């Protein structure tokens, strides 16, 4: 089924200008077209339409893959009374000593938190099989990084970024993979100011994997 994802503003992620009332046409896992919503809707009248508020952009790369998924434990909500709700690191993580099963469950929760920030790829080498399985099942890409990034690990790929292009996985191109995110902000400057927690939708290989309720 063809699906049109439309937003108030589309940023292609390269030198092409931003498109007010822009949209992408998704055919399975492929990005079939990028353009104005009116033109795509007119050319594909039977396509399902998803209208989003704000900014449609390339998906983001989180540079802290190992730090967030293999060196931090994301508690289950049922563990909140005992462990709290924030990721455990350092001495608290060492005291918990998660089993492989708990690492896998933690990684699945961590991946969901990443998807809720528009993340479609993680950078850094992942070594735990349970973590790798969670990442692959979600459809996240893994990319190499020459050195570990400076600063404290963050779920927000835009933290410290000077531009959207710095954190993006790559431009939105026809015949490419339909992987992108939508943020409820009016423009790139506001997105960089308010961060990726403004994400309202994340699409990976044509699948809507996160939608803000």
Coordinates of C-alpha atoms in Angstrom, one line a residue, residues 79-173:
X79 CA 10.8 -2.0 38.8
X80 CA 10.3 1.7 39.3
X81 CA 9.7 1.4 43.1
X82 CA 12.9 -0.4 43.5
X83 CA 15.2 1.0 40.7
X84 CA 13.5 4.3 39.7
X85 CA 12.8 5.2 36.1
X86 CA 16.1 6.6 34.9
X87 CA 18.9 4.4 33.4
X88 CA 21.2 2.8 35.9
X89 CA 25.0 3.2 35.3
X90 CA 28.2 3.0 37.3
X91 CA 28.0 1.5 40.8
X92 CA 24.2 1.0 40.6
X93 CA 24.5 -1.0 37.4
X94 CA 27.4 -3.1 38.9
X95 CA 25.3 -3.8 42.0
X96 CA 22.4 -4.9 39.8
X97 CA 24.6 -7.2 37.7
X98 CA 21.9 -7.9 35.0
X99 CA 21.7 -11.3 33.4
X100 CA 21.7 -11.7 29.6
X101 CA 17.9 -11.9 29.7
X102 CA 17.6 -8.6 31.7
X103 CA 20.1 -7.0 29.3
X104 CA 17.9 -8.0 26.4
X105 CA 14.8 -6.6 28.0
X106 CA 16.7 -3.4 29.0
X107 CA 17.9 -2.9 25.4
X108 CA 14.4 -3.3 24.1
X109 CA 13.2 -0.6 26.4
X110 CA 16.2 1.6 25.6
X111 CA 15.5 1.2 21.8
X112 CA 11.9 2.3 22.3
X113 CA 13.2 5.4 24.1
X114 CA 15.6 6.0 21.2
X115 CA 12.8 5.6 18.6
X116 CA 10.8 8.2 20.6
X117 CA 13.6 10.7 19.9
X118 CA 13.7 10.1 16.1
X119 CA 16.7 7.7 16.3
X120 CA 17.0 5.3 13.4
X121 CA 20.6 4.3 13.8
X122 CA 23.1 3.9 16.6
X123 CA 26.9 4.4 16.4
X124 CA 29.5 2.3 18.1
X125 CA 30.2 -1.4 18.3
X126 CA 27.7 -3.5 20.2
X127 CA 29.0 -6.7 21.6
X128 CA 26.1 -8.3 23.7
X129 CA 24.1 -10.7 21.5
X130 CA 20.9 -9.8 23.4
X131 CA 21.4 -6.1 22.7
X132 CA 22.2 -6.7 19.1
X133 CA 19.1 -8.8 18.7
X134 CA 16.9 -5.9 20.2
X135 CA 18.5 -3.4 17.9
X136 CA 18.1 -5.6 14.8
X137 CA 14.5 -6.5 15.6
X138 CA 13.6 -2.8 15.8
X139 CA 15.2 -2.2 12.4
X140 CA 17.8 0.2 13.7
X141 CA 21.0 0.6 11.7
X142 CA 24.4 0.3 13.3
X143 CA 27.2 2.5 12.1
X144 CA 30.8 2.7 12.9
X145 CA 32.4 5.5 14.9
X146 CA 36.1 6.2 14.8
X147 CA 36.3 7.4 18.4
X148 CA 33.9 7.6 21.3
X149 CA 32.1 11.0 21.4
X150 CA 32.8 13.5 24.1
X151 CA 30.2 14.5 26.7
X152 CA 27.6 12.6 28.7
X153 CA 25.6 10.0 26.8
X154 CA 22.1 11.3 25.9
X155 CA 19.0 9.8 24.3
X156 CA 18.8 13.0 22.3
X157 CA 20.9 12.8 19.2
X158 CA 20.7 16.5 18.8
X159 CA 22.3 17.3 22.1
X160 CA 25.4 19.3 21.3
X161 CA 24.7 19.2 17.5
X162 CA 25.2 22.3 15.6
X163 CA 22.8 21.4 12.8
X164 CA 20.3 18.7 11.8
X165 CA 22.7 17.5 9.1
X166 CA 25.3 16.6 11.8
X167 CA 22.9 14.1 13.4
X168 CA 21.0 12.9 10.4
X169 CA 21.4 9.4 8.9
X170 CA 21.3 10.8 5.3
X171 CA 19.1 12.7 2.9
X172 CA 15.6 11.8 1.9
X173 CA 16.1 10.5 -1.7

